[in-house]
mmCIF file of C-alpha atoms and ligand atoms in Angstrom:
data_model
loop_
_atom_site.group_PDB
_atom_site.id
_atom_site.type_symbol
_atom_site.label_atom_id
_atom_site.label_comp_id
_atom_site.label_asym_id
_atom_site.label_seq_id
_atom_site.Cartn_x
_atom_site.Cartn_y
_atom_site.Cartn_z
ATOM 1 C CA MET A 1235 139.223 266.104 34.392
ATOM 2 C CA GLY A 1236 137.553 265.483 37.736
ATOM 3 C CA VAL A 1237 134.389 267.222 38.744
ATOM 4 C CA ARG A 1238 135.048 269.950 41.310
ATOM 5 C CA PHE A 1239 132.502 270.501 43.997
ATOM 6 C CA ALA A 1240 131.985 273.685 45.895
ATOM 7 C CA PRO A 1241 132.882 273.372 49.590
ATOM 8 C CA VAL A 1242 130.072 271.920 51.688
ATOM 9 C CA PRO A 1243 127.821 274.811 52.673
ATOM 10 C CA VAL A 1244 127.811 275.366 56.395
ATOM 11 C CA ARG A 1245 124.926 276.693 58.426
ATOM 12 C CA PRO A 1246 126.035 280.015 59.895
ATOM 13 C CA THR A 1247 125.543 278.936 63.504
ATOM 14 C CA PHE A 1248 128.639 278.678 65.695
ATOM 15 C CA ALA A 1249 129.784 278.501 69.296
ATOM 16 C CA GLN A 1250 132.769 280.772 69.738
ATOM 17 C CA ILE A 1251 135.086 279.715 72.546
ATOM 18 C CA ASP A 1252 137.272 282.319 74.212
ATOM 19 C CA ALA A 1253 140.454 280.607 75.426
ATOM 20 C CA ASP A 1254 141.634 283.824 77.102
ATOM 21 C CA ALA A 1255 138.475 283.841 79.194
ATOM 22 C CA LEU A 1256 139.077 280.221 80.229
ATOM 23 C CA MET A 1257 142.623 281.083 81.284
ATOM 24 C CA HIS A 1258 141.471 284.192 83.110
ATOM 25 C CA ASN A 1259 138.875 282.180 85.044
ATOM 26 C CA LEU A 1260 141.412 279.511 85.987
ATOM 27 C CA ARG A 1261 143.764 282.138 87.369
ATOM 28 C CA ALA A 1262 140.971 283.981 89.162
ATOM 29 C CA LEU A 1263 139.864 280.803 90.940
ATOM 30 C CA ALA A 1264 143.456 279.824 91.732
ATOM 31 C CA GLU A 1265 143.989 283.224 93.334
ATOM 32 C CA ARG A 1266 140.903 282.671 95.444
ATOM 33 C CA THR A 1267 142.780 279.868 97.246
ATOM 34 C CA SER A 1268 145.893 280.175 99.380
ATOM 35 C CA HIS A 1269 147.663 277.382 97.486
ATOM 36 C CA GLY A 1270 146.704 278.136 93.862
ATOM 37 C CA GLN A 1271 146.268 274.456 92.986
ATOM 38 C CA VAL A 1272 143.363 273.690 90.648
ATOM 39 C CA LEU A 1273 142.135 270.369 89.337
ATOM 40 C CA ALA A 1274 140.132 271.691 86.385
ATOM 41 C CA VAL A 1275 136.985 269.709 85.566
ATOM 42 C CA VAL A 1276 136.608 269.198 81.809
ATOM 43 C CA LYS A 1277 133.989 266.419 81.760
ATOM 44 C CA ALA A 1278 131.075 266.606 79.308
ATOM 45 C CA ASP A 1279 133.456 267.817 76.614
ATOM 46 C CA GLY A 1280 134.641 270.674 78.759
ATOM 47 C CA TYR A 1281 131.056 271.677 79.627
ATOM 48 C CA GLY A 1282 130.472 272.001 75.906
ATOM 49 C CA HIS A 1283 133.596 274.094 75.218
ATOM 50 C CA GLY A 1284 135.672 271.189 73.865
ATOM 51 C CA ALA A 1285 137.597 269.146 76.433
ATOM 52 C CA VAL A 1286 140.934 269.285 74.639
ATOM 53 C CA ARG A 1287 140.726 272.992 73.891
ATOM 54 C CA ALA A 1288 139.569 273.863 77.393
ATOM 55 C CA GLY A 1289 142.021 271.455 79.032
ATOM 56 C CA ARG A 1290 144.968 272.973 77.179
ATOM 57 C CA ALA A 1291 143.895 276.481 78.169
ATOM 58 C CA PHE A 1292 143.587 275.511 81.838
ATOM 59 C CA ILE A 1293 146.968 273.802 81.863
ATOM 60 C CA GLU A 1294 148.590 276.754 80.156
ATOM 61 C CA ALA A 1295 147.098 278.943 82.885
ATOM 62 C CA GLY A 1296 148.638 276.730 85.565
ATOM 63 C CA ALA A 1297 146.153 273.980 86.430
ATOM 64 C CA TRP A 1298 147.645 271.082 88.432
ATOM 65 C CA GLY A 1299 145.653 268.603 86.339
ATOM 66 C CA LEU A 1300 142.340 267.824 84.684
ATOM 67 C CA ALA A 1301 139.323 265.815 85.837
ATOM 68 C CA VAL A 1302 136.796 264.003 83.668
ATOM 69 C CA ALA A 1303 133.845 261.724 84.385
ATOM 70 C CA LEU A 1304 134.609 258.894 81.980
ATOM 71 C CA LEU A 1305 137.612 256.781 81.157
ATOM 72 C CA GLU A 1306 137.143 257.477 77.441
ATOM 73 C CA GLU A 1307 137.238 261.217 78.085
ATOM 74 C CA ALA A 1308 140.582 260.732 79.832
ATOM 75 C CA VAL A 1309 141.960 258.653 76.962
ATOM 76 C CA GLU A 1310 140.916 261.364 74.502
ATOM 77 C CA LEU A 1311 142.938 263.925 76.471
ATOM 78 C CA ARG A 1312 145.995 261.680 76.695
ATOM 79 C CA GLU A 1313 145.831 260.963 72.979
ATOM 80 C CA ALA A 1314 145.686 264.706 72.358
ATOM 81 C CA GLY A 1315 149.009 264.978 74.169
ATOM 82 C CA VAL A 1316 148.022 266.092 77.674
ATOM 83 C CA LEU A 1317 150.818 264.968 80.013
ATOM 84 C CA GLU A 1318 149.503 266.396 83.291
ATOM 85 C CA PRO A 1319 147.547 264.309 85.814
ATOM 86 C CA ILE A 1320 144.075 263.316 84.577
ATOM 87 C CA LEU A 1321 141.611 262.095 87.192
ATOM 88 C CA VAL A 1322 138.718 259.814 86.179
ATOM 89 C CA LEU A 1323 135.985 260.885 88.598
ATOM 90 C CA GLY A 1324 133.599 258.089 87.677
ATOM 91 C CA GLY A 1325 136.153 255.345 88.260
ATOM 92 C CA VAL A 1326 137.476 252.818 85.791
ATOM 93 C CA TYR A 1327 135.105 250.295 84.201
ATOM 94 C CA PRO A 1328 135.733 246.697 85.255
ATOM 95 C CA GLY A 1329 138.191 245.117 82.847
ATOM 96 C CA TYR A 1330 139.780 248.407 81.751
ATOM 97 C CA GLU A 1331 142.325 248.716 84.569
ATOM 98 C CA ASP A 1332 145.220 247.918 82.232
ATOM 99 C CA LEU A 1333 144.131 250.626 79.820
ATOM 100 C CA ALA A 1334 143.980 253.168 82.639
ATOM 101 C CA LEU A 1335 147.429 252.150 83.895
ATOM 102 C CA ARG A 1336 148.875 252.266 80.405
ATOM 103 C CA HIS A 1337 147.671 255.841 80.000
ATOM 104 C CA ASP A 1338 148.960 256.720 83.460
ATOM 105 C CA LEU A 1339 145.523 257.943 84.540
ATOM 106 C CA SER A 1340 144.550 258.786 88.075
ATOM 107 C CA MET A 1341 141.342 257.162 89.222
ATOM 108 C CA VAL A 1342 138.725 257.621 91.869
ATOM 109 C CA VAL A 1343 138.220 254.458 93.940
ATOM 110 C CA TRP A 1344 135.493 253.704 96.475
ATOM 111 C CA GLU A 1345 134.572 250.033 96.174
ATOM 112 C CA PRO A 1346 136.420 246.930 97.397
ATOM 113 C CA GLU A 1347 136.095 245.344 93.944
ATOM 114 C CA GLN A 1348 137.984 248.261 92.412
ATOM 115 C CA CYS A 1349 140.881 247.574 94.814
ATOM 116 C CA GLU A 1350 140.840 243.869 93.933
ATOM 117 C CA ARG A 1351 140.972 244.531 90.211
ATOM 118 C CA LEU A 1352 143.709 247.160 90.487
ATOM 119 C CA ALA A 1353 145.812 244.834 92.652
ATOM 120 C CA ALA A 1354 145.364 242.109 90.027
ATOM 121 C CA ALA A 1355 146.391 244.527 87.275
ATOM 122 C CA ARG A 1356 149.473 245.473 89.329
ATOM 123 C CA ARG A 1357 150.501 241.800 89.407
ATOM 124 C CA ARG A 1358 150.216 241.239 85.658
ATOM 125 C CA PRO A 1359 153.338 241.595 83.485
ATOM 126 C CA GLY A 1360 153.868 245.275 82.764
ATOM 127 C CA GLY A 1361 151.547 246.200 85.637
ATOM 128 C CA ARG A 1362 152.351 249.077 87.922
ATOM 129 C CA ALA A 1363 151.060 250.945 90.934
ATOM 130 C CA ALA A 1364 147.842 252.836 90.310
ATOM 131 C CA ARG A 1365 147.332 256.526 90.988
ATOM 132 C CA VAL A 1366 144.352 256.309 93.299
ATOM 133 C CA HIS A 1367 142.169 259.034 94.787
ATOM 134 C CA LEU A 1368 140.086 257.445 97.508
ATOM 135 C CA LYS A 1369 136.592 258.887 97.739
ATOM 136 C CA LEU A 1370 134.555 259.391 100.878
ATOM 137 C CA ASP A 1371 130.777 259.695 100.655
ATOM 138 C CA SER A 1372 130.375 262.408 103.250
ATOM 139 C CA GLY A 1373 126.764 263.103 102.322
ATOM 140 C CA MET A 1374 126.295 263.188 98.579
ATOM 141 C CA GLY A 1375 124.958 259.626 98.659
ATOM 142 C CA ARG A 1376 126.403 258.867 95.237
ATOM 143 C CA LEU A 1377 129.982 257.590 94.854
ATOM 144 C CA GLY A 1378 132.287 257.110 97.814
ATOM 145 C CA VAL A 1379 133.052 254.921 100.803
ATOM 146 C CA ARG A 1380 130.555 255.509 103.610
ATOM 147 C CA PRO A 1381 132.238 256.954 106.721
ATOM 148 C CA GLU A 1382 131.509 253.826 108.766
ATOM 149 C CA ALA A 1383 133.248 251.670 106.137
ATOM 150 C CA PHE A 1384 136.251 253.946 105.636
ATOM 151 C CA GLN A 1385 138.564 252.364 108.209
ATOM 152 C CA ALA A 1386 137.990 248.892 106.775
ATOM 153 C CA MET A 1387 138.781 250.239 103.315
ATOM 154 C CA LEU A 1388 142.099 251.626 104.561
ATOM 155 C CA GLU A 1389 143.009 248.271 106.039
ATOM 156 C CA ARG A 1390 142.559 246.358 102.793
ATOM 157 C CA ALA A 1391 145.742 244.640 101.665
ATOM 158 C CA ASP A 1392 144.742 244.941 97.989
ATOM 159 C CA LEU A 1393 144.479 248.729 98.290
ATOM 160 C CA ARG A 1394 148.052 248.834 99.554
ATOM 161 C CA GLU A 1395 149.211 246.409 96.930
ATOM 162 C CA ALA A 1396 147.494 248.330 94.119
ATOM 163 C CA THR A 1397 149.007 251.650 95.202
ATOM 164 C CA ASP A 1398 152.332 250.694 96.850
ATOM 165 C CA GLY A 1399 150.875 252.327 99.961
ATOM 166 C CA LYS A 1400 150.768 255.745 98.314
ATOM 167 C CA LEU A 1401 147.479 257.428 97.576
ATOM 168 C CA GLU A 1402 147.634 260.321 95.153
ATOM 169 C CA GLY A 1403 144.554 261.865 96.679
ATOM 170 C CA ILE A 1404 141.535 261.708 98.931
ATOM 171 C CA LEU A 1405 138.320 263.463 98.002
ATOM 172 C CA THR A 1406 134.699 264.017 98.756
ATOM 173 C CA HIS A 1407 131.942 265.902 96.943
ATOM 174 C CA LEU A 1408 129.647 268.583 98.345
ATOM 175 C CA ALA A 1409 125.924 268.099 97.798
ATOM 176 C CA CYS A 1410 124.519 271.521 98.670
ATOM 177 C CA ALA A 1411 127.324 274.079 98.395
ATOM 178 C CA ASP A 1412 125.326 276.129 95.894
ATOM 179 C CA ASP A 1413 122.256 276.419 98.151
ATOM 180 C CA GLU A 1414 121.934 279.914 99.568
ATOM 181 C CA GLU A 1415 121.188 278.364 102.958
ATOM 182 C CA ASP A 1416 123.408 275.332 103.024
ATOM 183 C CA PRO A 1417 122.855 273.213 106.111
ATOM 184 C CA VAL A 1418 124.994 270.347 104.863
ATOM 185 C CA SER A 1419 128.512 271.320 103.770
ATOM 186 C CA GLU A 1420 130.102 272.004 107.166
ATOM 187 C CA GLY A 1421 129.067 268.562 108.413
ATOM 188 C CA GLN A 1422 130.391 266.984 105.223
ATOM 189 C CA LEU A 1423 133.741 268.693 105.739
ATOM 190 C CA ASP A 1424 133.879 267.486 109.377
ATOM 191 C CA LEU A 1425 133.469 263.911 108.137
ATOM 192 C CA PHE A 1426 136.061 264.465 105.426
ATOM 193 C CA GLU A 1427 138.639 265.803 107.860
ATOM 194 C CA ARG A 1428 138.053 262.812 110.123
ATOM 195 C CA ALA A 1429 138.703 260.488 107.144
ATOM 196 C CA CYS A 1430 141.907 262.382 106.323
ATOM 197 C CA GLU A 1431 143.109 261.747 109.890
ATOM 198 C CA GLN A 1432 142.300 258.061 109.583
ATOM 199 C CA LEU A 1433 144.277 257.985 106.368
ATOM 200 C CA SER A 1434 147.446 259.344 107.933
ATOM 201 C CA GLN A 1435 147.017 257.151 111.025
ATOM 202 C CA ALA A 1436 146.804 254.158 108.696
ATOM 203 C CA GLY A 1437 150.258 255.057 107.430
ATOM 204 C CA PHE A 1438 149.445 256.295 103.953
ATOM 205 C CA GLU A 1439 151.857 258.960 102.803
ATOM 206 C CA ALA A 1440 150.658 262.558 102.615
ATOM 207 C CA THR A 1441 148.148 262.881 99.811
ATOM 208 C CA ARG A 1442 146.272 265.668 98.106
ATOM 209 C CA ARG A 1443 142.943 266.401 99.782
ATOM 210 C CA HIS A 1444 140.165 267.879 97.667
ATOM 211 C CA ALA A 1445 136.477 268.622 98.138
ATOM 212 C CA ALA A 1446 135.516 271.922 96.529
ATOM 213 C CA ASN A 1447 133.416 272.172 93.367
ATOM 214 C CA SER A 1448 132.805 275.688 92.017
ATOM 215 C CA ALA A 1449 130.419 276.639 94.795
ATOM 216 C CA GLY A 1450 132.777 275.289 97.463
ATOM 217 C CA THR A 1451 135.726 277.104 95.900
ATOM 218 C CA LEU A 1452 133.840 280.384 95.909
ATOM 219 C CA ARG A 1453 131.996 280.109 99.220
ATOM 220 C CA TYR A 1454 133.982 277.941 101.646
ATOM 221 C CA ALA A 1455 137.691 278.631 102.137
ATOM 222 C CA ARG A 1456 137.634 275.709 104.545
ATOM 223 C CA SER A 1457 136.923 273.353 101.625
ATOM 224 C CA HIS A 1458 140.024 274.371 99.647
ATOM 225 C CA TYR A 1459 142.448 271.880 101.322
ATOM 226 C CA ASP A 1460 145.273 271.038 98.852
ATOM 227 C CA LEU A 1461 143.385 271.270 95.558
ATOM 228 C CA VAL A 1462 140.100 272.758 94.390
ATOM 229 C CA ARG A 1463 138.001 270.994 91.764
ATOM 230 C CA PRO A 1464 135.781 273.530 89.981
ATOM 231 C CA GLY A 1465 133.965 273.041 86.694
ATOM 232 C CA LEU A 1466 131.184 275.531 86.022
ATOM 233 C CA ALA A 1467 132.999 278.626 87.322
ATOM 234 C CA LEU A 1468 135.988 277.928 85.069
ATOM 235 C CA TYR A 1469 133.666 278.500 82.130
ATOM 236 C CA GLY A 1470 132.673 281.878 83.525
ATOM 237 C CA VAL A 1471 129.373 280.958 85.131
ATOM 238 C CA SER A 1472 128.852 281.577 88.837
ATOM 239 C CA PRO A 1473 127.017 278.740 90.611
ATOM 240 C CA THR A 1474 125.106 281.152 92.829
ATOM 241 C CA PRO A 1475 124.250 284.754 92.063
ATOM 242 C CA GLY A 1476 126.783 287.042 93.678
ATOM 243 C CA ALA A 1477 129.155 284.279 94.822
ATOM 244 C CA ALA A 1478 131.796 285.364 92.358
ATOM 245 C CA SER A 1479 130.930 289.011 91.854
ATOM 246 C CA ASP A 1480 134.394 290.132 92.958
ATOM 247 C CA LEU A 1481 136.169 287.735 90.611
ATOM 248 C CA ALA A 1482 134.865 289.079 87.301
ATOM 249 C CA LEU A 1483 134.588 285.625 85.807
ATOM 250 C CA ARG A 1484 134.332 285.811 82.043
ATOM 251 C CA PRO A 1485 131.811 283.634 80.159
ATOM 252 C CA ALA A 1486 133.828 281.692 77.616
ATOM 253 C CA MET A 1487 131.140 280.706 75.119
ATOM 254 C CA ARG A 1488 129.195 282.851 72.688
ATOM 255 C CA VAL A 1489 126.594 281.216 70.447
ATOM 256 C CA ILE A 1490 125.911 283.172 67.330
ATOM 257 C CA SER A 1491 123.883 282.672 64.171
ATOM 258 C CA ARG A 1492 122.563 284.768 61.300
ATOM 259 C CA ILE A 1493 119.081 285.675 60.123
ATOM 260 C CA ALA A 1494 118.212 283.162 57.408
ATOM 261 C CA GLY A 1495 114.954 284.765 56.249
ATOM 262 C CA LEU A 1496 112.471 287.549 56.963
ATOM 263 C CA ARG A 1497 108.723 287.735 56.480
ATOM 264 C CA THR A 1498 105.844 289.916 57.508
ATOM 265 C CA MET A 1499 102.862 288.168 59.093
ATOM 266 C CA PRO A 1500 99.397 289.564 59.797
ATOM 267 C CA ALA A 1501 97.955 290.191 63.227
ATOM 268 C CA GLY A 1502 96.048 287.208 64.550
ATOM 269 C CA GLN A 1503 98.251 284.621 62.855
ATOM 270 C CA GLY A 1504 99.073 281.615 65.026
ATOM 271 C CA ILE A 1505 102.745 280.803 64.889
ATOM 272 C CA SER A 1506 104.920 277.658 65.161
ATOM 273 C CA TYR A 1507 103.938 274.265 66.616
ATOM 274 C CA GLY A 1508 100.838 274.263 68.731
ATOM 275 C CA HIS A 1509 100.119 277.914 67.930
ATOM 276 C CA LEU A 1510 101.332 278.832 71.417
ATOM 277 C CA THR A 1511 101.415 282.443 70.239
ATOM 278 C CA HIS A 1512 98.987 284.427 68.075
ATOM 279 C CA LEU A 1513 100.508 287.617 66.724
ATOM 280 C CA ARG A 1514 99.021 290.669 68.392
ATOM 281 C CA ARG A 1515 100.110 293.008 65.620
ATOM 282 C CA GLU A 1516 101.438 292.811 62.102
ATOM 283 C CA THR A 1517 104.853 291.359 62.790
ATOM 284 C CA ARG A 1518 108.206 291.251 61.050
ATOM 285 C CA VAL A 1519 109.481 287.740 61.737
ATOM 286 C CA ALA A 1520 113.119 286.680 61.476
ATOM 287 C CA ILE A 1521 113.946 283.028 60.886
ATOM 288 C CA VAL A 1522 117.017 281.915 62.864
ATOM 289 C CA PRO A 1523 118.673 278.560 62.122
ATOM 290 C CA PHE A 1524 119.111 277.438 65.738
ATOM 291 C CA GLY A 1525 116.714 275.124 67.551
ATOM 292 C CA TYR A 1526 116.322 272.751 70.446
ATOM 293 C CA GLU A 1527 118.474 270.143 68.722
ATOM 294 C CA ASP A 1528 121.277 272.695 68.973
ATOM 295 C CA GLY A 1529 120.673 273.278 72.650
ATOM 296 C CA PHE A 1530 118.149 276.135 72.647
ATOM 297 C CA PRO A 1531 115.847 274.612 75.275
ATOM 298 C CA ARG A 1532 112.328 274.164 73.906
ATOM 299 C CA ARG A 1533 110.926 274.889 77.333
ATOM 300 C CA ALA A 1534 112.366 278.408 77.099
ATOM 301 C CA SER A 1535 110.007 279.188 74.191
ATOM 302 C CA ALA A 1536 107.642 281.461 76.088
ATOM 303 C CA HIS A 1537 110.393 283.615 77.624
ATOM 304 C CA ALA A 1538 113.484 283.433 75.466
ATOM 305 C CA GLN A 1539 115.139 286.474 73.922
ATOM 306 C CA VAL A 1540 118.019 286.920 71.492
ATOM 307 C CA LEU A 1541 120.221 289.874 70.582
ATOM 308 C CA ILE A 1542 120.027 291.464 67.133
ATOM 309 C CA GLN A 1543 121.750 294.800 66.529
ATOM 310 C CA GLY A 1544 122.448 294.829 70.274
ATOM 311 C CA ARG A 1545 118.712 294.880 71.015
ATOM 312 C CA ARG A 1546 116.728 292.247 72.840
ATOM 313 C CA CYS A 1547 114.181 290.549 70.571
ATOM 314 C CA ARG A 1548 111.552 288.048 71.725
ATOM 315 C CA VAL A 1549 111.210 284.518 70.459
ATOM 316 C CA LEU A 1550 107.810 283.868 68.872
ATOM 317 C CA GLY A 1551 105.977 280.629 69.603
ATOM 318 C CA ALA A 1552 107.627 277.269 70.133
ATOM 319 C CA ILE A 1553 111.354 276.839 69.526
ATOM 320 C CA THR A 1554 111.528 274.012 66.971
ATOM 321 C CA MET A 1555 114.183 271.403 66.326
ATOM 322 C CA ASP A 1556 116.285 273.435 63.887
ATOM 323 C CA THR A 1557 114.631 276.827 63.726
ATOM 324 C CA THR A 1558 113.549 279.669 65.961
ATOM 325 C CA LEU A 1559 111.284 282.569 65.003
ATOM 326 C CA VAL A 1560 112.033 286.026 66.394
ATOM 327 C CA ASP A 1561 110.034 289.253 66.472
ATOM 328 C CA VAL A 1562 112.095 292.012 64.832
ATOM 329 C CA THR A 1563 109.223 294.448 64.219
ATOM 330 C CA ASP A 1564 110.778 297.087 66.482
ATOM 331 C CA LEU A 1565 114.120 297.170 64.672
ATOM 332 C CA GLU A 1566 114.335 299.782 61.954
ATOM 333 C CA VAL A 1567 116.234 298.108 59.142
ATOM 334 C CA VAL A 1568 116.802 294.359 59.326
ATOM 335 C CA ARG A 1569 118.526 292.288 56.679
ATOM 336 C CA VAL A 1570 118.930 288.632 55.966
ATOM 337 C CA GLY A 1571 122.422 287.612 57.116
ATOM 338 C CA GLU A 1572 122.547 289.872 60.153
ATOM 339 C CA PRO A 1573 124.136 288.317 63.263
ATOM 340 C CA VAL A 1574 121.926 286.923 66.010
ATOM 341 C CA VAL A 1575 123.416 286.303 69.464
ATOM 342 C CA LEU A 1576 121.775 283.369 71.234
ATOM 343 C CA LEU A 1577 124.165 283.174 74.191
ATOM 344 C CA GLY A 1578 126.764 285.632 75.378
ATOM 345 C CA ASP A 1579 127.550 289.210 74.452
ATOM 346 C CA ASP A 1580 127.121 291.000 71.156
ATOM 347 C CA PRO A 1581 130.612 291.634 69.766
ATOM 348 C CA SER A 1582 129.547 294.693 67.764
ATOM 349 C CA HIS A 1583 127.359 296.250 70.472
ATOM 350 C CA ALA A 1584 129.454 296.334 73.625
ATOM 351 C CA THR A 1585 126.787 298.108 75.672
ATOM 352 C CA ALA A 1586 124.092 295.504 75.002
ATOM 353 C CA GLN A 1587 123.148 293.272 77.953
ATOM 354 C CA PRO A 1588 124.591 289.816 77.187
ATOM 355 C CA ILE A 1589 122.312 286.778 77.120
ATOM 356 C CA THR A 1590 123.561 284.807 80.122
ATOM 357 C CA VAL A 1591 123.529 281.121 80.966
ATOM 358 C CA ALA A 1592 121.590 282.080 84.107
ATOM 359 C CA GLU A 1593 118.850 283.699 81.996
ATOM 360 C CA LEU A 1594 118.565 280.701 79.709
ATOM 361 C CA ALA A 1595 118.371 278.477 82.782
ATOM 362 C CA ARG A 1596 115.610 280.629 84.266
ATOM 363 C CA TRP A 1597 113.646 280.771 81.008
ATOM 364 C CA SER A 1598 113.822 277.001 80.565
ATOM 365 C CA GLY A 1599 113.691 275.666 84.131
ATOM 366 C CA LEU A 1600 117.061 273.947 83.639
ATOM 367 C CA ILE A 1601 120.120 274.225 85.873
ATOM 368 C CA LEU A 1602 123.178 276.169 84.713
ATOM 369 C CA HIS A 1603 125.209 273.033 83.963
ATOM 370 C CA GLU A 1604 122.439 271.650 81.739
ATOM 371 C CA VAL A 1605 122.263 274.813 79.633
ATOM 372 C CA LEU A 1606 126.005 274.947 79.071
ATOM 373 C CA CYS A 1607 126.489 271.231 78.414
ATOM 374 C CA GLY A 1608 123.344 271.274 76.295
ATOM 375 C CA ILE A 1609 124.836 273.267 73.407
ATOM 376 C CA SER A 1610 124.961 270.350 71.025
ATOM 377 C CA PRO A 1611 127.996 268.905 69.271
ATOM 378 C CA ARG A 1612 126.405 269.744 65.900
ATOM 379 C CA VAL A 1613 127.121 273.426 66.562
ATOM 380 C CA PRO A 1614 130.705 273.885 65.335
ATOM 381 C CA ARG A 1615 133.096 275.325 67.923
ATOM 382 C CA THR A 1616 135.395 278.032 66.623
HETATM 383 C C1 PLP B 2545 131.174 267.883 88.126
HETATM 384 C C2 PLP B 2545 131.996 267.705 89.318
HETATM 385 C C3 PLP B 2545 132.731 268.781 89.841
HETATM 386 C C4 PLP B 2545 132.611 270.200 89.304
HETATM 387 O O1 PLP B 2545 131.354 270.733 89.688
HETATM 388 P P1 PLP B 2545 130.939 272.241 89.319
HETATM 389 O O2 PLP B 2545 129.646 272.452 90.027
HETATM 390 O O3 PLP B 2545 130.762 272.274 87.838
HETATM 391 O O4 PLP B 2545 132.012 273.118 89.779
HETATM 392 C C5 PLP B 2545 133.599 268.527 90.895
HETATM 393 N N1 PLP B 2545 133.696 267.289 91.427
HETATM 394 C C6 PLP B 2545 132.978 266.232 90.970
HETATM 395 C C7 PLP B 2545 133.126 264.902 91.605
HETATM 396 C C8 PLP B 2545 132.098 266.413 89.919
HETATM 397 O O5 PLP B 2545 131.371 265.379 89.480
#
């Protein structure tokens, strides 16, 4: 008779993903445009929500397609059965053109060498025309053809050969759309519109034009063109305070744990690494199995709060790799095993103020994207 083991014990720390919220956000952003066409960005594992799970929710809610940063992220989605267009924002690595064509991926192109390699792949047995989105660098200074080089790009024979003279899209990326005073975006859009004219004058068939990230989608109707390309806002986080207040975006991730232990410590005791805090009173301390390795930013230590019983409780001392200490002295009865909300709302206390991504960003000095993408893969998604 074989030995039977108990199931592997699992730490009670989870990220709960709300697919309804993802779908709601997709529809809300689509309604914000006149055309309703959304290219949903699911890079960085769907901003930590799970790329396949999030991608399926967005497609079910009507997304035109999905965008990722990396070729391997696109392959993961195809292998999970996604049939809609998938755009590789970071371009295809040299030597992997055949793989991209085989998976029928759309790719962002901005360098002559990319055209050469795609034309060569087209010529090989089994090769076919690539789905190309040509990128203009209108001011981001990152990826994209510079405006002064755009005409020459359009005249390249290998671009035509690689695409059969049909571009699936043309895009640019806004650098400052989430600045309250944004002196840059309008000029970027002027350059983009000029490039779109050049494109049609060069005889390329009508293509999808896209420029708007979340901030552009919410703040600049002019940037909506044929498709919008939001990430952050789809996950329920507004890129600027107030930009989406009328949309009622719904945060789609809740991070929740349980109190693993309780102890009472005397006044004056230094606590956690570096003794950043000395207890000012006799303190009931809850031990929470969630740390910076899970994505609770260590730099938030001095300011961070969590929700227990719907009440805000302060973190004590430094957040450590796997564990955070919390002051629960002001709660009346506290038990080991009680839920602790680290991000999001408290499901059993609807009136409690949720812990928001914006708060965590403020407490830690990180940007919103970093907080959301920072919830580590070792926290199981449910
Ligand atoms: C990440 C990214 C987006 C989405 O940006 P958000 O600020 O998350 O909306 C759109 N376009 C490109 C090219 C990106 O890299």
